Amino acid sequence: MSILTIFLIALALSMDAFAVSIASGIITRKQKVYHAFRFGLCFGGFQMLMPVLGWISGRMFYHLIAQVDHWLAFTLLFLVGSKMIYEAVKLEKLESVSKEISSAVLAVLGLATSIDALVVGLSLSFLNVSILAPVVIIGAVTFAMSFAGFMIGNKFGHIFEKKVEVLAGTILILIGFKILLEHLNIF
């Protein structure tokens, strides 16, 4: 498998993490670089871990994971997105609330956006491709995209304030629906 192919796979896998990072950057108002690094590290780390787990699982568990991966991603993104919308509406009356994504929510987002990487790892094991280069490239690309996405969301998200927070939650829910529809061959 060529480096270009691996890079394109990494770029495709990082798109959900990029979108979630933008949405999260919108609602986080302090310590921009620190939080961007947290998001990059978490999402990049999950995107590195999941292909390895997929590689290790191999053919034995493929049929089980393939049947539920889209439902798991959808459910996690729907719950987190709904919580973001609820909190944006609930906290709209409070003037000086500073929102920060907790480590637990960040881990759930990292897991939800990396489930496709698990399937990529399974696929690579079926193709007898070495896992080292893909894992390093996928992790690095996802780190960079997540870091950049968070900074973009943080810098430009304040323009629209509360409405953007609702939009950020909606984006997460829509990503969940997209994953679900793609796996059900509807979209």
N, CA, C and O atoms as a DFTB+ gen file, in Angstrom:
748 C
 N C O
     1  1       0.849      -1.170       0.000
     2  2       0.000       0.000       0.000
     3  2       0.899       1.238       0.000
     4  3       1.820       1.342       0.809
     5  1       0.630       2.156      -0.896
     6  2       1.481       3.337      -1.038
     7  2       1.245       4.344       0.089
     8  3       0.192       4.347       0.726
     9  1       2.234       5.188       0.320
    10  2       2.136       6.245       1.325
    11  2       1.001       7.198       0.967
    12  3       0.278       7.657       1.851
    13  1       0.837       7.502      -0.328
    14  2      -0.248       8.379      -0.761
    15  2      -1.608       7.772      -0.411
    16  3      -2.494       8.481       0.066
    17  1      -1.779       6.496      -0.637
    18  2      -3.042       5.823      -0.298
    19  2      -3.286       5.881       1.203
    20  3      -4.398       6.166       1.649
    21  1      -2.253       5.612       1.970
    22  2      -2.395       5.668       3.431
    23  2      -2.741       7.087       3.872
    24  3      -3.588       7.274       4.746
    25  1      -2.092       8.090       3.274
    26  2      -2.380       9.486       3.617
    27  2      -3.832       9.842       3.294
    28  3      -4.497      10.501       4.093
    29  1      -4.324       9.419       2.141
    30  2      -5.717       9.704       1.774
    31  2      -6.696       9.016       2.719
    32  3      -7.728       9.587       3.073
    33  1      -6.375       7.795       3.124
    34  2      -7.205       7.102       4.120
    35  2      -7.190       7.889       5.428
    36  3      -8.233       8.087       6.050
    37  1      -6.013       8.333       5.840
    38  2      -5.883       9.106       7.080
    39  2      -6.684      10.402       7.002
    40  3      -7.353      10.782       7.963
    41  1      -6.617      11.069       5.870
    42  2      -7.366      12.307       5.688
    43  2      -8.873      12.056       5.784
    44  3      -9.595      12.811       6.434
    45  1      -9.331      11.005       5.142
    46  2     -10.755      10.663       5.205
    47  2     -11.180      10.319       6.630
    48  3     -12.237      10.751       7.089
    49  1     -10.359       9.545       7.324
    50  2     -10.692       9.170       8.700
    51  2     -10.702      10.373       9.635
    52  3     -11.430      10.377      10.627
    53  1      -9.907      11.387       9.334
    54  2      -9.799      12.543      10.228
    55  2     -10.928      13.559      10.050
    56  3     -11.048      14.475      10.863
    57  1     -11.748      13.427       9.025
    58  2     -12.766      14.445       8.748
    59  2     -13.800      14.581       9.869
    60  3     -14.188      15.698      10.211
    61  1     -14.246      13.473      10.441
    62  2     -15.200      13.566      11.545
    63  2     -14.555      14.239      12.758
    64  3     -15.181      15.071      13.416
    65  1     -13.307      13.878      13.051
    66  2     -12.600      14.498      14.166
    67  2     -12.399      15.995      13.911
    68  3     -12.487      16.799      14.839
    69  1     -12.133      16.364      12.670
    70  2     -11.979      17.769      12.302
    71  2     -13.275      18.539      12.561
    72  3     -13.254      19.617      13.154
    73  1     -14.404      17.980      12.112
    74  2     -15.695      18.643      12.302
    75  2     -16.048      18.761      13.781
    76  3     -16.525      19.805      14.227
    77  1     -15.815      17.695      14.540
    78  2     -16.104      17.727      15.971
    79  2     -15.189      18.729      16.676
    80  3     -15.621      19.406      17.609
    81  1     -13.946      18.829      16.247
    82  2     -13.010      19.782      16.840
    83  2     -13.446      21.223      16.573
    84  3     -13.341      22.079      17.451
    85  1     -13.928      21.482      15.378
    86  2     -14.453      22.823      15.084
    87  2     -15.615      23.133      16.007
    88  3     -15.668      24.201      16.618
    89  1     -16.545      22.195      16.106
    90  2     -17.720      22.388      16.956
    91  2     -17.306      22.612      18.411
    92  3     -17.874      23.464      19.094
    93  1     -16.335      21.862      18.876
    94  2     -15.881      21.991      20.263
    95  2     -15.114      23.284      20.483
    96  3     -15.223      23.892      21.547
    97  1     -14.350      23.708      19.504
    98  2     -13.637      24.976      19.608
    99  2     -14.581      26.152      19.722
   100  3     -14.253      27.171      20.331
   101  1     -15.750      26.006      19.135
   102  2     -16.754      27.069      19.192
   103  2     -17.228      27.299      20.619
   104  3     -17.427      28.443      21.027
   105  1     -17.410      26.229      21.382
   106  2     -17.987      26.406      22.719
   107  2     -16.940      26.554      23.822
   108  3     -17.299      26.845      24.963
   109  1     -15.668      26.365      23.517
   110  2     -14.613      26.508      24.517
   111  2     -14.013      27.894      24.370
   112  3     -13.604      28.288      23.278
   113  1     -13.962      28.626      25.462
   114  2     -13.583      30.029      25.365
   115  2     -12.213      30.366      25.941
   116  3     -11.768      31.507      25.810
   117  1     -11.532      29.419      26.570
   118  2     -10.255      29.791      27.175
   119  2      -9.163      28.789      26.835
   120  3      -9.449      27.677      26.390
   121  1      -7.923      29.180      27.044
   122  2      -6.735      28.352      26.821
   123  2      -6.783      27.652      25.465
   124  3      -6.764      26.423      25.394
   125  1      -6.844      28.412      24.429
   126  2      -7.016      27.875      23.078
   127  2      -5.983      26.817      22.695
   128  3      -6.363      25.725      22.274
   129  1      -4.712      27.104      22.826
   130  2      -3.674      26.179      22.382
   131  2      -3.684      24.906      23.228
   132  3      -3.542      23.806      22.694
   133  1      -3.851      25.049      24.532
   134  2      -3.909      23.888      25.419
   135  2      -5.047      22.961      25.009
   136  3      -4.844      21.755      24.873
   137  1      -6.235      23.511      24.812
   138  2      -7.392      22.689      24.440
   139  2      -7.244      22.109      23.035
   140  3      -7.627      20.964      22.793
   141  1      -6.698      22.884      22.121
   142  2      -6.471      22.369      20.767
   143  2      -5.511      21.182      20.818
   144  3      -5.700      20.193      20.110
   145  1      -4.483      21.286      21.657
   146  2      -3.542      20.183      21.822
   147  2      -4.240      18.964      22.429
   148  3      -3.998      17.834      22.005
   149  1      -5.108      19.195      23.421
   150  2      -5.881      18.099      24.041
   151  2      -6.705      17.367      22.998
   152  3      -6.709      16.137      22.953
   153  1      -7.407      18.126      22.157
   154  2      -8.245      17.520      21.126
   155  2      -7.399      16.756      20.122
   156  3      -7.729      15.628      19.756
   157  1      -6.313      17.367      19.677
   158  2      -5.433      16.693      18.728
   159  2      -4.867      15.405      19.297
   160  3      -4.838      14.377      18.621
   161  1      -4.422      15.466      20.534
   162  2      -3.850      14.290      21.184
   163  2      -4.894      13.195      21.389
   164  3      -4.625      12.022      21.128
   165  1      -6.075      13.571      21.852
   166  2      -7.136      12.582      22.081
   167  2      -7.591      11.949      20.770
   168  3      -7.606      10.725      20.644
   169  1      -7.960      12.770      19.804
   170  2      -8.467      12.229      18.543
   171  2      -7.376      11.478      17.783
   172  3      -7.627      10.407      17.230
   173  1      -6.162      12.039      17.754
   174  2      -5.049      11.350      17.103
   175  2      -4.736      10.031      17.795
   176  3      -4.455       9.027      17.140
   177  1      -4.785      10.042      19.121
   178  2      -4.529       8.821      19.887
   179  2      -5.558       7.733      19.619
   180  3      -5.207       6.571      19.414
   181  1      -6.835       8.118      19.620
   182  2      -7.882       7.129      19.323
   183  2      -7.764       6.620      17.886
   184  3      -7.967       5.436      17.617
   185  1      -7.432       7.537      16.962
   186  2      -7.287       7.116      15.564
   187  2      -6.077       6.207      15.379
   188  3      -6.026       5.449      14.410
   189  1      -5.115       6.263      16.275
   190  2      -3.977       5.334      16.227
   191  2      -4.327       4.009      16.910
   192  3      -3.953       2.936      16.437
   193  1      -5.042       4.103      18.016
   194  2      -5.372       2.909      18.796
   195  2      -6.360       1.996      18.070
   196  3      -6.182       0.778      18.049
   197  1      -7.383       2.574      17.485
   198  2      -8.456       1.770      16.904
   199  2      -7.991       0.882      15.741
   200  3      -8.407      -0.275      15.688
   201  1      -7.154       1.355      14.807
   202  2      -6.685       0.436      13.771
   203  2      -5.855      -0.720      14.347
   204  3      -5.905      -1.843      13.846
   205  1      -5.093      -0.423      15.407
   206  2      -4.315      -1.493      16.039
   207  2      -5.260      -2.539      16.633
   208  3      -5.044      -3.741      16.476
   209  1      -6.308      -2.071      17.315
   210  2      -7.293      -3.014      17.862
   211  2      -7.978      -3.800      16.748
   212  3      -8.222      -4.999      16.883
   213  1      -8.283      -3.120      15.654
   214  2      -8.882      -3.798      14.505
   215  2      -7.929      -4.819      13.909
   216  3      -8.331      -5.922      13.539
   217  1      -6.673      -4.440      13.821
   218  2      -5.645      -5.334      13.288
   219  2      -5.551      -6.597      14.153
   220  3      -5.502      -7.716      13.642
   221  1      -5.526      -6.389      15.473
   222  2      -5.406      -7.512      16.399
   223  2      -6.659      -8.395      16.346
   224  3      -6.568      -9.622      16.397
   225  1      -7.812      -7.763      16.245
   226  2      -9.062      -8.526      16.209
   227  2      -9.159      -9.398      14.966
   228  3      -9.631     -10.534      15.016
   229  1      -8.699      -8.841      13.851
   230  2      -8.660      -9.604      12.608
   231  2     -10.006     -10.153      12.169
   232  3     -11.056      -9.579      12.456
   233  1      -9.952     -11.252      11.481
   234  2     -11.141     -11.872      10.906
   235  2     -12.100     -12.425      11.946
   236  3     -13.296     -12.554      11.682
   237  1     -11.590     -12.751      13.120
   238  2     -12.421     -13.418      14.120
   239  2     -13.637     -12.591      14.544
   240  3     -14.730     -13.132      14.714
   241  1     -13.443     -11.274      14.714
   242  2     -14.535     -10.455      15.215
   243  2     -15.146      -9.523      14.166
   244  3     -16.048      -8.751      14.490
   245  1     -14.685      -9.577      12.942
   246  2     -15.138      -8.627      11.926
   247  2     -16.660      -8.601      11.779
   248  3     -17.258      -7.525      11.764
   249  1     -17.273      -9.737      11.675
   250  2     -18.727      -9.778      11.455
   251  2     -19.501      -9.175      12.620
   252  3     -20.582      -8.626      12.408
   253  1     -18.988      -9.257      13.830
   254  2     -19.661      -8.662      14.989
   255  2     -19.529      -7.143      14.989
   256  3     -20.499      -6.427      15.238
   257  1     -18.332      -6.660      14.710
   258  2     -18.079      -5.222      14.732
   259  2     -18.775      -4.532      13.567
   260  3     -19.355      -3.461      13.743
   261  1     -18.728      -5.120      12.400
   262  2     -19.321      -4.515      11.207
   263  2     -20.828      -4.325      11.371
   264  3     -21.411      -3.414      10.784
   265  1     -21.439      -5.168      12.152
   266  2     -22.893      -5.083      12.328
   267  2     -23.319      -3.975      13.282
   268  3     -24.456      -3.510      13.206
   269  1     -22.432      -3.537      14.183
   270  2     -22.852      -2.555      15.182
   271  2     -22.029      -1.270      15.197
   272  3     -22.373      -0.347      15.935
   273  1     -20.956      -1.172      14.413
   274  2     -20.099       0.010      14.508
   275  2     -20.839       1.297      14.214
   276  3     -20.643       2.300      14.900
   277  1     -21.685       1.277      13.203
   278  2     -22.429       2.481      12.825
   279  2     -23.461       2.866      13.887
   280  3     -23.698       4.053      14.112
   281  1     -24.068       1.890      14.533
   282  2     -25.036       2.179      15.602
   283  2     -24.334       2.766      16.819
   284  3     -24.851       3.686      17.452
   285  1     -23.175       2.246      17.144
   286  2     -22.410       2.757      18.270
   287  2     -21.978       4.199      18.018
   288  3     -22.153       5.059      18.881
   289  1     -21.422       4.463      16.853
   290  2     -20.995       5.830      16.520
   291  2     -22.185       6.785      16.528
   292  3     -22.101       7.881      17.081
   293  1     -23.287       6.372      15.919
   294  2     -24.486       7.203      15.887
   295  2     -24.974       7.532      17.302
   296  3     -25.247       8.691      17.614
   297  1     -25.079       6.514      18.147
   298  2     -25.591       6.709      19.501
   299  2     -24.703       7.653      20.306
   300  3     -25.200       8.561      20.972
   301  1     -23.401       7.441      20.245
   302  2     -22.480       8.295      20.997
   303  2     -22.550       9.745      20.518
   304  3     -22.643      10.665      21.332
   305  1     -22.505       9.949      19.204
   306  2     -22.565      11.316      18.675
   307  2     -23.917      11.967      18.932
   308  3     -23.982      13.163      19.216
   309  1     -24.989      11.202      18.836
   310  2     -26.321      11.741      19.108
   311  2     -26.439      12.193      20.562
   312  3     -26.955      13.277      20.838
   313  1     -25.967      11.371      21.482
   314  2     -26.058      11.724      22.902
   315  2     -25.210      12.952      23.236
   316  3     -25.672      13.852      23.938
   317  1     -23.993      12.991      22.745
   318  2     -23.130      14.136      23.027
   319  2     -23.683      15.399      22.359
   320  3     -23.698      16.465      22.975
   321  1     -24.135      15.289      21.115
   322  2     -24.718      16.444      20.419
   323  2     -25.974      16.959      21.106
   324  3     -26.161      18.168      21.245
   325  1     -26.830      16.047      21.534
   326  2     -28.058      16.434      22.245
   327  2     -27.726      17.142      23.549
   328  3     -28.371      18.125      23.915
   329  1     -26.715      16.634      24.248
   330  2     -26.301      17.261      25.506
   331  2     -25.782      18.676      25.244
   332  3     -26.064      19.592      26.017
   333  1     -25.028      18.856      24.164
   334  2     -24.522      20.188      23.838
   335  2     -25.660      21.157      23.533
   336  3     -25.641      22.304      23.980
   337  1     -26.644      20.697      22.776
   338  2     -27.794      21.550      22.447
   339  2     -28.565      21.896      23.713
   340  3     -28.927      23.052      23.934
   341  1     -28.814      20.889      24.541
   342  2     -29.550      21.104      25.787
   343  2     -28.837      22.125      26.665
   344  3     -29.465      23.049      27.183
   345  1     -27.535      21.960      26.832
   346  2     -26.785      22.882      27.679
   347  2     -26.735      24.289      27.088
   348  3     -26.752      25.270      27.831
   349  1     -26.673      24.398      25.767
   350  2     -26.660      25.725      25.146
   351  2     -27.978      26.449      25.401
   352  3     -27.988      27.643      25.699
   353  1     -29.081      25.727      25.283
   354  2     -30.401      26.329      25.508
   355  2     -30.605      26.590      26.997
   356  3     -31.090      27.655      27.377
   357  1     -30.241      25.631      27.837
   358  2     -30.417      25.746      29.284
   359  2     -29.579      26.874      29.859
   360  3     -30.046      27.616      30.723
   361  1     -28.346      27.012      29.387
   362  2     -27.438      28.006      29.938
   363  2     -27.506      29.344      29.213
   364  3     -26.731      30.252      29.514
   365  1     -28.429      29.474      28.260
   366  2     -28.522      30.715      27.493
   367  2     -28.806      31.909      28.380
   368  3     -28.383      33.021      28.065
   369  1     -29.514      31.707      29.483
   370  2     -29.878      32.811      30.364
   371  2     -28.728      33.237      31.265
   372  3     -28.754      34.341      31.808
   373  1     -27.731      32.396      31.435
   374  2     -26.586      32.752      32.262
   375  2     -25.604      33.558      31.415
   376  3     -25.286      33.184      30.286
   377  1     -25.137      34.649      31.968
   378  2     -24.289      35.559      31.192
   379  2     -22.861      35.072      31.022
   380  3     -22.378      34.996      29.892
   381  1     -22.179      34.743      32.088
   382  2     -20.737      34.517      31.983
   383  2     -20.361      33.061      32.258
   384  3     -19.523      32.783      33.116
   385  1     -20.960      32.170      31.557
   386  2     -20.624      30.761      31.712
   387  2     -19.522      30.427      30.708
   388  3     -19.668      30.660      29.508
   389  1     -18.428      29.884      31.210
   390  2     -17.343      29.453      30.347
   391  2     -17.420      27.938      30.214
   392  3     -17.327      27.218      31.208
   393  1     -17.585      27.465      29.010
   394  2     -17.752      26.036      28.792
   395  2     -16.409      25.402      28.456
   396  3     -15.584      25.984      27.751
   397  1     -16.215      24.206      28.973
   398  2     -15.016      23.430      28.676
   399  2     -15.459      21.984      28.509
   400  3     -16.267      21.478      29.289
   401  1     -14.934      21.333      27.502
   402  2     -15.252      19.933      27.255
   403  2     -14.513      19.099      28.296
   404  3     -13.288      19.176      28.400
   405  1     -15.254      18.302      29.066
   406  2     -14.627      17.465      30.088
   407  2     -13.816      16.348      29.433
   408  3     -14.011      16.026      28.261
   409  1     -12.920      15.772      30.199
   410  2     -12.103      14.672      29.698
   411  2     -12.970      13.473      29.316
   412  3     -12.680      12.783      28.339
   413  1     -14.033      13.224      30.084
   414  2     -14.917      12.098      29.785
   415  2     -15.639      12.317      28.454
   416  3     -15.718      11.399      27.638
   417  1     -16.159      13.508      28.233
   418  2     -16.847      13.812      26.973
   419  2     -15.845      13.762      25.821
   420  3     -16.164      13.259      24.744
   421  1     -14.653      14.276      26.040
   422  2     -13.623      14.237      25.010
   423  2     -13.285      12.798      24.626
   424  3     -13.113      12.491      23.446
   425  1     -13.191      11.920      25.616
   426  2     -12.909      10.505      25.341
   427  2     -14.044       9.868      24.541
   428  3     -13.789       9.087      23.623
   429  1     -15.295      10.191      24.878
   430  2     -16.436       9.661      24.129
   431  2     -16.398      10.157      22.688
   432  3     -16.654       9.394      21.757
   433  1     -16.079      11.433      22.507
   434  2     -15.977      11.974      21.158
   435  2     -14.837      11.313      20.387
   436  3     -14.980      11.003      19.204
   437  1     -13.709      11.100      21.057
   438  2     -12.582      10.420      20.421
   439  2     -12.948       9.017      19.980
   440  3     -12.597       8.589      18.881
   441  1     -13.656       8.304      20.843
   442  2     -14.097       6.950      20.512
   443  2     -15.096       6.970      19.357
   444  3     -14.976       6.195      18.409
   445  1     -16.072       7.856      19.445
   446  2     -17.127       7.907      18.424
   447  2     -16.583       8.252      17.044
   448  3     -17.055       7.725      16.036
   449  1     -15.589       9.137      16.998
   450  2     -15.055       9.543      15.693
   451  2     -14.004       8.583      15.152
   452  3     -13.530       8.756      14.029
   453  1     -13.632       7.572      15.936
   454  2     -12.571       6.661      15.491
   455  2     -13.057       5.248      15.208
   456  3     -12.242       4.366      14.936
   457  1     -14.332       5.015      15.264
   458  2     -14.840       3.657      15.038
   459  2     -14.547       3.196      13.611
   460  3     -14.253       2.021      13.392
   461  1     -14.624       4.098      12.649
   462  2     -14.278       3.720      11.274
   463  2     -12.825       3.271      11.170
   464  3     -12.496       2.418      10.346
   465  1     -11.956       3.839      12.000
   466  2     -10.543       3.452      11.988
   467  2     -10.371       2.003      12.448
   468  3      -9.439       1.320      12.022
   469  1     -11.251       1.547      13.300
   470  2     -11.233       0.142      13.723
   471  2     -11.458      -0.771      12.525
   472  3     -10.775      -1.782      12.358
   473  1     -12.417      -0.404      11.703
   474  2     -12.726      -1.189      10.510
   475  2     -11.567      -1.128       9.514
   476  3     -11.275      -2.116       8.840
   477  1     -10.906       0.030       9.417
   478  2      -9.730       0.136       8.551
   479  2      -8.647      -0.823       9.033
   480  3      -8.008      -1.496       8.225
   481  1      -8.440      -0.886      10.337
   482  2      -7.463      -1.822      10.888
   483  2      -7.819      -3.263      10.561
   484  3      -6.945      -4.068      10.238
   485  1      -9.097      -3.584      10.646
   486  2      -9.547      -4.930      10.262
   487  2      -9.240      -5.190       8.791
   488  3      -8.741      -6.254       8.425
   489  1      -9.544      -4.211       7.965
   490  2      -9.296      -4.356       6.524
   491  2      -7.817      -4.550       6.238
   492  3      -7.446      -5.381       5.410
   493  1      -6.971      -3.789       6.918
   494  2      -5.536      -3.922       6.710
   495  2      -5.041      -5.304       7.132
   496  3      -4.124      -5.855       6.523
   497  1      -5.652      -5.855       8.172
   498  2      -5.241      -7.200       8.581
   499  2      -5.633      -8.233       7.529
   500  3      -4.918      -9.215       7.328
   501  1      -6.750      -8.019       6.865
   502  2      -7.194      -8.939       5.815
   503  2      -6.285      -8.842       4.590
   504  3      -6.114      -9.815       3.857
   505  1      -5.702      -7.654       4.375
   506  2      -4.835      -7.437       3.213
   507  2      -3.368      -7.771       3.501
   508  3      -2.507      -7.634       2.632
   509  1      -3.100      -8.209       4.732
   510  2      -1.731      -8.513       5.156
   511  2      -0.793      -7.319       4.993
   512  3       0.363      -7.479       4.602
   513  1      -1.299      -6.120       5.296
   514  2      -0.519      -4.893       5.232
   515  2       0.055      -4.629       6.622
   516  3      -0.632      -4.818       7.626
   517  1       1.299      -4.198       6.681
   518  2       1.897      -3.819       7.963
   519  2       1.080      -2.685       8.583
   520  3       0.629      -1.786       7.873
   521  1       0.892      -2.722       9.879
   522  2       0.048      -1.738      10.555
   523  2       0.826      -0.492      10.999
   524  3       0.214       0.547      11.246
   525  1       2.145      -0.570      11.105
   526  2       2.935       0.520      11.681
   527  2       2.820       1.837      10.911
   528  3       2.458       2.856      11.498
   529  1       3.117       1.837       9.629
   530  2       3.063       3.085       8.844
   531  2       1.648       3.668       8.807
   532  3       1.498       4.871       9.022
   533  1       0.605       2.875       8.543
   534  2      -0.737       3.455       8.552
   535  2      -1.120       4.077       9.891
   536  3      -1.736       5.142       9.925
   537  1      -0.762       3.422      10.992
   538  2      -1.125       3.933      12.311
   539  2      -0.444       5.268      12.600
   540  3      -1.077       6.186      13.121
   541  1       0.825       5.380      12.269
   542  2       1.562       6.621      12.515
   543  2       0.997       7.747      11.644
   544  3       0.794       8.860      12.130
   545  1       0.748       7.472      10.385
   546  2       0.226       8.497       9.473
   547  2      -1.195       8.901       9.869
   548  3      -1.510      10.091       9.898
   549  1      -2.046       7.936      10.171
   550  2      -3.429       8.234      10.586
   551  2      -3.427       9.089      11.848
   552  3      -4.160      10.075      11.928
   553  1      -2.618       8.723      12.828
   554  2      -2.551       9.496      14.071
   555  2      -2.045      10.906      13.858
   556  3      -2.597      11.854      14.416
   557  1      -0.998      11.058      13.057
   558  2      -0.413      12.385      12.811
   559  2      -1.379      13.293      12.044
   560  3      -1.539      14.464      12.386
   561  1      -2.013      12.753      11.019
   562  2      -2.965      13.549      10.233
   563  2      -4.153      13.956      11.097
   564  3      -4.593      15.105      11.051
   565  1      -4.668      13.023      11.877
   566  2      -5.818      13.337      12.733
   567  2      -5.440      14.357      13.801
   568  3      -6.227      15.256      14.099
   569  1      -4.245      14.232      14.382
   570  2      -3.785      15.228      15.349
   571  2      -3.785      16.611      14.716
   572  3      -4.336      17.555      15.283
   573  1      -3.171      16.737      13.548
   574  2      -3.067      18.034      12.874
   575  2      -4.445      18.594      12.517
   576  3      -4.709      19.779      12.723
   577  1      -5.316      17.746      11.986
   578  2      -6.654      18.212      11.591
   579  2      -7.490      18.616      12.809
   580  3      -8.226      19.602      12.757
   581  1      -7.380      17.869      13.887
   582  2      -8.140      18.186      15.099
   583  2      -7.636      19.463      15.754
   584  3      -8.429      20.296      16.193
   585  1      -6.323      19.616      15.820
   586  2      -5.728      20.827      16.376
   587  2      -6.190      22.042      15.570
   588  3      -6.651      23.034      16.134
   589  1      -6.061      21.953      14.253
   590  2      -6.465      23.063      13.382
   591  2      -7.965      23.328      13.481
   592  3      -8.388      24.482      13.549
   593  1      -8.764      22.275      13.491
   594  2     -10.218      22.440      13.588
   595  2     -10.631      23.138      14.869
   596  3     -11.506      24.004      14.850
   597  1     -10.010      22.772      15.985
   598  2     -10.329      23.412      17.255
   599  2      -9.979      24.895      17.204
   600  3     -10.769      25.736      17.634
   601  1      -8.804      25.216      16.683
   602  2      -8.383      26.614      16.607
   603  2      -9.304      27.429      15.698
   604  3      -9.633      28.573      16.012
   605  1      -9.715      26.848      14.584
   606  2     -10.641      27.529      13.673
   607  2     -11.965      27.801      14.370
   608  3     -12.479      28.918      14.326
   609  1     -12.513      26.779      15.011
   610  2     -13.779      26.949      15.728
   611  2     -13.663      27.957      16.854
   612  3     -14.572      28.759      17.064
   613  1     -12.554      27.927      17.583
   614  2     -12.360      28.827      18.708
   615  2     -12.205      30.270      18.254
   616  3     -12.707      31.185      18.907
   617  1     -11.517      30.477      17.142
   618  2     -11.268      31.843      16.664
   619  2     -12.508      32.490      16.052
   620  3     -12.778      33.668      16.284
   621  1     -13.255      31.721      15.277
   622  2     -14.373      32.317      14.545
   623  2     -15.745      32.012      15.137
   624  3     -16.742      32.589      14.704
   625  1     -15.812      31.132      16.103
   626  2     -17.096      30.736      16.675
   627  2     -17.759      31.807      17.516
   628  3     -18.981      31.796      17.663
   629  1     -16.980      32.746      18.083
   630  2     -17.542      33.766      18.969
   631  2     -18.409      34.777      18.221
   632  3     -19.164      35.530      18.837
   633  1     -18.301      34.791      16.938
   634  2     -19.051      35.755      16.135
   635  2     -20.557      35.561      16.316
   636  3     -21.317      36.529      16.341
   637  1     -20.974      34.321      16.439
   638  2     -22.404      34.040      16.491
   639  2     -22.903      33.578      17.860
   640  3     -24.096      33.330      18.034
   641  1     -21.992      33.463      18.834
   642  2     -22.299      33.130      20.219
   643  2     -23.203      31.907      20.384
   644  3     -22.874      30.830      19.887
   645  1     -24.339      32.057      21.075
   646  2     -25.177      30.921      21.498
   647  2     -25.742      30.105      20.339
   648  3     -25.865      28.885      20.444
   649  1     -26.082      30.757      19.252
   650  2     -26.651      30.039      18.114
   651  2     -25.661      29.025      17.556
   652  3     -26.050      27.963      17.070
   653  1     -24.393      29.362      17.630
   654  2     -23.367      28.466      17.121
   655  2     -23.229      27.234      18.016
   656  3     -22.913      26.151      17.524
   657  1     -23.462      27.385      19.319
   658  2     -23.400      26.250      20.221
   659  2     -24.468      25.217      19.862
   660  3     -24.211      24.014      19.890
   661  1     -25.651      25.690      19.530
   662  2     -26.716      24.790      19.089
   663  2     -26.320      24.146      17.764
   664  3     -26.549      22.955      17.552
   665  1     -25.730      24.931      16.882
   666  2     -25.258      24.408      15.602
   667  2     -24.184      23.335      15.808
   668  3     -24.173      22.323      15.108
   669  1     -23.288      23.557      16.762
   670  2     -22.223      22.579      17.036
   671  2     -22.820      21.234      17.465
   672  3     -22.388      20.186      16.984
   673  1     -23.793      21.255      18.349
   674  2     -24.461      20.019      18.756
   675  2     -25.185      19.366      17.596
   676  3     -25.179      18.142      17.459
   677  1     -25.804      20.179      16.767
   678  2     -26.505      19.669      15.588
   679  2     -25.532      19.002      14.620
   680  3     -25.852      17.974      14.023
   681  1     -24.347      19.587      14.467
   682  2     -23.323      18.999      13.596
   683  2     -22.960      17.598      14.076
   684  3     -22.851      16.674      13.270
   685  1     -22.773      17.438      15.379
   686  2     -22.444      16.122      15.917
   687  2     -23.547      15.109      15.627
   688  3     -23.270      13.973      15.243
   689  1     -24.785      15.523      15.810
   690  2     -25.913      14.628      15.537
   691  2     -25.953      14.275      14.056
   692  3     -26.183      13.119      13.704
   693  1     -25.732      15.255      13.188
   694  2     -25.746      14.997      11.747
   695  2     -24.613      14.069      11.316
   696  3     -24.794      13.233      10.431
   697  1     -23.440      14.218      11.943
   698  2     -22.347      13.293      11.648
   699  2     -22.760      11.876      12.042
   700  3     -22.495      10.919      11.315
   701  1     -23.412      11.752      13.200
   702  2     -23.905      10.442      13.627
   703  2     -24.886       9.861      12.632
   704  3     -24.793       8.682      12.291
   705  1     -25.828      10.669      12.157
   706  2     -26.787      10.205      11.144
   707  2     -26.080       9.827       9.846
   708  3     -26.438       8.834       9.212
   709  1     -25.075      10.617       9.447
   710  2     -24.321      10.325       8.233
   711  2     -23.656       8.955       8.327
   712  3     -23.735       8.150       7.398
   713  1     -23.013       8.704       9.438
   714  2     -22.362       7.406       9.646
   715  2     -23.392       6.285       9.578
   716  3     -23.164       5.263       8.930
   717  1     -24.515       6.478      10.241
   718  2     -25.565       5.457      10.262
   719  2     -26.110       5.196       8.864
   720  3     -26.231       4.043       8.450
   721  1     -26.439       6.250       8.139
   722  2     -27.017       6.103       6.804
   723  2     -26.033       5.474       5.819
   724  3     -26.421       4.662       4.979
   725  1     -24.751       5.855       5.926
   726  2     -23.754       5.254       5.047
   727  2     -23.643       3.741       5.269
   728  3     -23.544       2.970       4.315
   729  1     -23.659       3.340       6.514
   730  2     -23.519       1.912       6.828
   731  2     -24.784       1.127       6.544
   732  3     -24.733      -0.089       6.359
   733  1     -25.908       1.805       6.509
   734  2     -27.161       1.120       6.160
   735  2     -27.423       1.182       4.647
   736  3     -28.464       0.741       4.161
   737  1     -26.440       1.747       3.916
   738  2     -26.511       1.898       2.447
   739  2     -27.713       2.719       2.002
   740  3     -28.297       2.455       0.951
   741  1     -28.078       3.701       2.792
   742  2     -29.178       4.608       2.442
   743  2     -28.620       5.863       1.793
   744  3     -29.289       6.496       0.977
   745  1     -27.404       6.218       2.153
   746  2     -26.790       7.473       1.691
   747  2     -25.555       7.179       0.894
   748  3     -24.894       8.102       0.417
